[in-house]
Coordinates of C-alpha atoms in Angstrom, one line a residue:
M38 CA 57.5 5.4 68.2
D39 CA 57.9 5.5 72.0
Q40 CA 60.6 3.1 73.2
K41 CA 58.2 1.4 75.7
V42 CA 55.6 0.8 73.0
K43 CA 58.3 -0.5 70.7
V44 CA 59.5 -3.0 73.4
K45 CA 55.9 -4.1 74.1
L46 CA 55.2 -4.6 70.4
Q47 CA 58.4 -6.7 70.0
K48 CA 57.2 -8.9 72.9
V49 CA 53.8 -9.3 71.4
I50 CA 55.2 -10.3 68.0
T51 CA 57.6 -12.7 69.7
H52 CA 54.8 -14.4 71.6
I53 CA 52.7 -14.7 68.5
V54 CA 55.6 -16.4 66.6
L55 CA 56.2 -18.7 69.5
I56 CA 52.6 -19.7 69.8
I57 CA 52.4 -20.5 66.1
A58 CA 55.6 -22.5 66.3
S59 CA 54.4 -24.4 69.4
F60 CA 51.1 -25.1 67.6
L61 CA 53.0 -26.7 64.7
F62 CA 54.9 -28.9 67.1
I63 CA 51.8 -30.0 69.1
V64 CA 49.7 -30.9 66.0
P65 CA 51.2 -34.3 65.6
F66 CA 50.6 -35.1 69.3
I67 CA 47.0 -34.0 69.0
W68 CA 46.5 -36.2 65.9
M69 CA 48.1 -39.2 67.6
V70 CA 45.7 -38.8 70.6
S71 CA 42.8 -38.3 68.3
T72 CA 43.7 -41.4 66.2
S73 CA 44.0 -43.5 69.3
L74 CA 40.3 -42.9 70.1
K75 CA 39.0 -43.6 66.6
P76 CA 37.5 -46.8 65.1
L77 CA 39.5 -48.1 62.2
K78 CA 37.0 -47.0 59.6
Q79 CA 37.3 -43.4 60.8
V80 CA 41.1 -43.6 60.9
M81 CA 41.1 -44.4 57.1
S82 CA 38.4 -41.9 56.2
F83 CA 39.1 -39.0 53.7
P84 CA 39.1 -36.1 54.3
P85 CA 40.6 -36.7 57.7
E86 CA 38.4 -36.1 60.7
W87 CA 40.0 -34.6 63.8
L88 CA 37.3 -35.5 66.4
P89 CA 36.6 -39.2 67.0
N90 CA 33.0 -40.2 66.4
P91 CA 32.3 -42.0 68.6
F92 CA 35.2 -42.0 71.2
Q93 CA 36.5 -45.5 71.2
W94 CA 38.2 -45.8 74.6
S95 CA 38.3 -49.5 74.2
N96 CA 41.3 -49.0 71.9
Y97 CA 43.5 -48.6 75.0
L98 CA 42.3 -51.9 76.6
D99 CA 42.6 -53.7 73.3
A100 CA 46.1 -52.4 72.8
I101 CA 47.2 -53.7 76.2
D102 CA 45.7 -57.1 75.4
Y103 CA 47.1 -57.2 71.9
I104 CA 50.7 -57.2 73.1
P105 CA 52.2 -58.1 76.5
F106 CA 52.2 -54.5 77.3
F107 CA 53.2 -54.6 81.0
T108 CA 56.1 -57.0 80.2
Y109 CA 57.4 -54.6 77.6
L110 CA 56.8 -51.7 79.9
N111 CA 58.8 -53.3 82.7
N112 CA 61.7 -54.0 80.3
T113 CA 61.6 -50.5 79.1
V114 CA 61.6 -49.0 82.6
V115 CA 64.5 -51.3 83.7
I116 CA 66.7 -50.4 80.7
T117 CA 65.9 -46.7 80.9
L118 CA 66.5 -46.3 84.7
F119 CA 69.8 -48.2 84.7
S120 CA 71.2 -46.5 81.6
T121 CA 70.2 -43.1 83.1
L122 CA 71.8 -44.0 86.4
G123 CA 75.0 -44.9 84.6
V124 CA 75.1 -41.6 82.8
V125 CA 74.4 -39.6 86.0
L126 CA 77.1 -41.4 88.0
T127 CA 79.9 -41.4 85.4
C128 CA 79.6 -38.4 83.1
P129 CA 79.8 -35.7 85.9
L130 CA 82.9 -37.3 87.3
V131 CA 84.7 -37.4 84.0
A132 CA 83.5 -33.9 83.1
Y133 CA 84.8 -32.6 86.4
S134 CA 88.2 -34.1 85.8
F135 CA 88.4 -32.5 82.4
A136 CA 87.3 -29.1 83.8
K137 CA 89.1 -28.7 87.1
L138 CA 91.9 -31.3 87.5
E139 CA 95.3 -31.0 86.0
W140 CA 96.7 -34.3 84.7
K141 CA 99.0 -35.4 81.9
G142 CA 97.2 -36.0 78.6
R143 CA 94.0 -34.3 79.7
N144 CA 93.7 -32.1 76.7
V145 CA 94.5 -34.9 74.3
L146 CA 91.9 -37.2 75.8
F147 CA 89.3 -34.4 75.8
F148 CA 90.1 -33.9 72.1
I149 CA 89.5 -37.6 71.4
T150 CA 86.2 -37.3 73.3
I151 CA 85.1 -34.4 71.1
A152 CA 86.2 -36.3 68.0
V153 CA 84.1 -39.4 69.0
M154 CA 81.0 -37.1 69.1
M155 CA 81.5 -36.5 65.4
I156 CA 81.4 -40.2 64.4
P157 CA 77.9 -41.2 63.2
G158 CA 76.3 -44.0 65.2
Q159 CA 75.9 -46.0 62.0
V160 CA 79.7 -46.3 61.6
T161 CA 80.2 -47.9 65.0
M162 CA 77.0 -50.0 65.0
I163 CA 78.5 -53.2 63.3
P164 CA 81.8 -53.1 65.3
L165 CA 79.9 -52.7 68.6
F166 CA 77.6 -55.6 67.7
L167 CA 80.5 -57.8 66.9
I168 CA 82.2 -57.0 70.2
F169 CA 79.0 -57.6 72.2
N170 CA 78.3 -60.8 70.3
K171 CA 81.9 -62.0 71.0
I172 CA 81.4 -61.6 74.8
G173 CA 78.0 -63.2 74.7
W174 CA 75.9 -60.1 75.5
V175 CA 73.7 -60.2 72.4
G176 CA 70.2 -61.4 73.4
S177 CA 70.4 -59.6 76.7
P178 CA 69.8 -55.9 77.7
L179 CA 73.4 -55.5 78.8
P180 CA 74.5 -53.7 75.6
L181 CA 71.8 -51.2 76.2
I182 CA 72.8 -50.5 79.9
V183 CA 76.5 -51.1 80.5
P184 CA 78.0 -48.6 77.9
A185 CA 76.2 -45.8 79.8
F186 CA 78.4 -46.5 82.8
F187 CA 81.5 -45.6 80.7
G188 CA 80.2 -42.1 79.8
V189 CA 78.6 -40.5 76.8
P190 CA 80.8 -37.9 75.0
F191 CA 78.1 -35.3 74.4
Y192 CA 77.0 -35.4 78.1
I193 CA 80.6 -35.1 79.2
F194 CA 81.2 -32.1 77.0
L195 CA 78.0 -30.4 78.2
L196 CA 78.8 -31.0 81.9
R197 CA 82.4 -29.9 81.4
Q198 CA 81.3 -26.6 80.1
F199 CA 79.1 -26.2 83.2
F200 CA 81.9 -27.1 85.6
L201 CA 84.2 -24.5 83.9
G202 CA 81.7 -21.9 85.0
L203 CA 82.1 -22.8 88.7
P204 CA 84.7 -20.5 90.5
D205 CA 88.0 -22.1 91.4
M206 CA 87.9 -20.3 94.7
L207 CA 85.4 -22.9 96.0
R208 CA 88.0 -25.7 95.4
D209 CA 90.8 -23.6 97.0
A210 CA 88.8 -22.8 100.1
A211 CA 87.9 -26.5 100.5
K212 CA 91.5 -27.5 100.1
I213 CA 92.6 -25.1 102.8
D214 CA 90.1 -26.8 105.1
G215 CA 91.7 -30.2 104.3
A216 CA 89.1 -31.6 101.9
S217 CA 90.2 -34.3 99.5
E218 CA 89.6 -33.9 95.8
F219 CA 86.8 -36.4 95.8
R220 CA 85.1 -34.8 98.7
I221 CA 85.3 -31.4 96.9
Y222 CA 83.6 -33.0 93.9
W223 CA 81.0 -34.9 95.9
Q224 CA 80.0 -32.3 98.5
I225 CA 80.6 -29.0 96.8
M226 CA 80.8 -29.2 93.0
L227 CA 78.3 -31.9 92.3
P228 CA 75.5 -30.2 94.3
L229 CA 76.1 -27.0 92.4
A230 CA 75.9 -28.9 89.1
K231 CA 72.6 -30.5 90.0
P232 CA 70.6 -28.6 87.3
A233 CA 73.0 -29.7 84.6
V234 CA 73.2 -33.3 85.9
L235 CA 69.4 -33.5 85.9
A236 CA 69.2 -32.1 82.4
V237 CA 71.7 -34.8 81.2
G238 CA 69.7 -37.4 83.0
L239 CA 66.5 -36.2 81.3
F240 CA 68.3 -36.3 77.9
Q241 CA 69.4 -39.9 78.5
F242 CA 66.0 -41.0 79.9
M243 CA 64.2 -39.8 76.8
A244 CA 66.8 -41.3 74.5
S245 CA 66.6 -44.7 76.2
W246 CA 62.9 -44.7 76.6
T247 CA 62.3 -44.1 72.9
D248 CA 65.3 -46.1 71.5
F249 CA 64.4 -48.5 68.7
I250 CA 67.6 -49.4 66.9
G251 CA 69.4 -50.6 70.1
P252 CA 66.7 -53.1 71.2
L253 CA 66.2 -54.2 67.6
L254 CA 69.9 -55.1 67.3
Y255 CA 70.5 -56.7 70.7
L256 CA 67.2 -58.2 71.9
T257 CA 66.3 -61.5 70.4
D258 CA 63.9 -62.9 73.0
E259 CA 60.3 -61.5 72.7
T260 CA 60.0 -61.5 76.5
Q261 CA 62.8 -58.9 76.7
Y262 CA 61.3 -56.6 74.1
T263 CA 60.8 -52.9 74.9
L264 CA 57.7 -50.8 74.1
S265 CA 59.3 -49.4 71.0
L266 CA 59.7 -52.9 69.6
G267 CA 56.2 -53.8 70.7
L268 CA 54.8 -51.1 68.3
Q269 CA 56.0 -53.3 65.4
Q270 CA 53.6 -56.0 66.4
F271 CA 50.6 -53.8 65.4
Q272 CA 51.8 -54.1 61.8
T273 CA 50.6 -57.4 60.2
Q274 CA 50.2 -58.8 56.7
M275 CA 46.5 -57.8 56.9
G276 CA 47.4 -54.2 57.6
T277 CA 48.2 -51.9 60.6
E278 CA 46.0 -51.5 63.7
W279 CA 46.4 -47.8 63.7
G280 CA 44.1 -47.1 66.6
L281 CA 45.8 -49.6 68.8
M282 CA 49.3 -48.5 67.8
M283 CA 48.5 -44.8 68.5
A284 CA 47.0 -45.8 71.9
V285 CA 50.3 -47.4 72.9
S286 CA 52.2 -44.5 71.4
T287 CA 50.2 -42.1 73.5
M288 CA 50.9 -44.1 76.6
M289 CA 54.6 -44.0 75.8
T290 CA 54.6 -40.3 75.2
V291 CA 52.6 -39.2 78.2
P292 CA 55.3 -40.1 80.8
M293 CA 57.8 -38.0 78.9
I294 CA 55.5 -35.0 78.9
I295 CA 54.8 -35.4 82.7
L296 CA 58.5 -35.8 83.4
F297 CA 59.4 -32.7 81.5
F298 CA 56.5 -30.7 83.0
F299 CA 57.8 -31.3 86.5
L300 CA 61.5 -30.9 85.6
Q301 CA 61.3 -28.1 83.1
K302 CA 62.6 -25.4 85.4
T303 CA 65.6 -27.5 86.4
F304 CA 66.1 -28.6 82.8
I305 CA 66.3 -24.9 81.6
Q306 CA 68.6 -24.1 84.5
G307 CA 70.9 -26.9 83.5
I308 CA 71.3 -25.4 80.1
T309 CA 71.6 -21.7 81.1
F310 CA 72.6 -21.5 84.7
S311 CA 76.2 -20.3 85.3
G312 CA 76.6 -22.4 88.5
I313 CA 77.5 -19.5 90.7
K314 CA 75.4 -19.0 93.8

């Protein structure tokens, strides 16, 4: 077989496999949107029906009225934005020090950071709750925001690997020109790491936006609830309002899709880009 034909055939097969895989991933989203537009009788029908008949757009308005949607949305946005800001400000700084600065105990502390990544969240859940309860933060969004300003081990590791790919000659040239270490980081290294920082920010945004366990543990006042907790209120002793729940779920998911759509190029660069321009 001709080499060019073989390469084209491999590309075609690859694309077919990717299309099939993407279809498997998108099916749950399509079903969620479809369910959000169905009357309850059709939601429970068997065999399942993909197309709503009729399209019940009022599910979205009813869902907004069923729970204090905009209050929960505001709480979710505040927690998500501040936790993302904390990660974006602190993690690159720590990662840069691990990658480019020489200081006593650096390797030991980095080893501890890697070790922390291996500890399941369920192990630290109770000790953290006791600490936050002791200082009076339980019942407020502070436990969901403040820890992000002290760095996240996985993001630090990811950014450190990126900074290691940046050439040391950039730092050397800046030092010759009299730049301080912080100025080198802020004006030279950090702009080069923009794709990786945005990727980390996107990771944190998605994690905080969809977080359920954190708000469930620390938020006790219903006026502070997030959208993920608000979904629980569609489950009652009389059953579950599936159409309304899926309507809110769709409204929660769409911002993530839009955000990834506009940042996908930067997101991919953050994972694969070497940092050298």
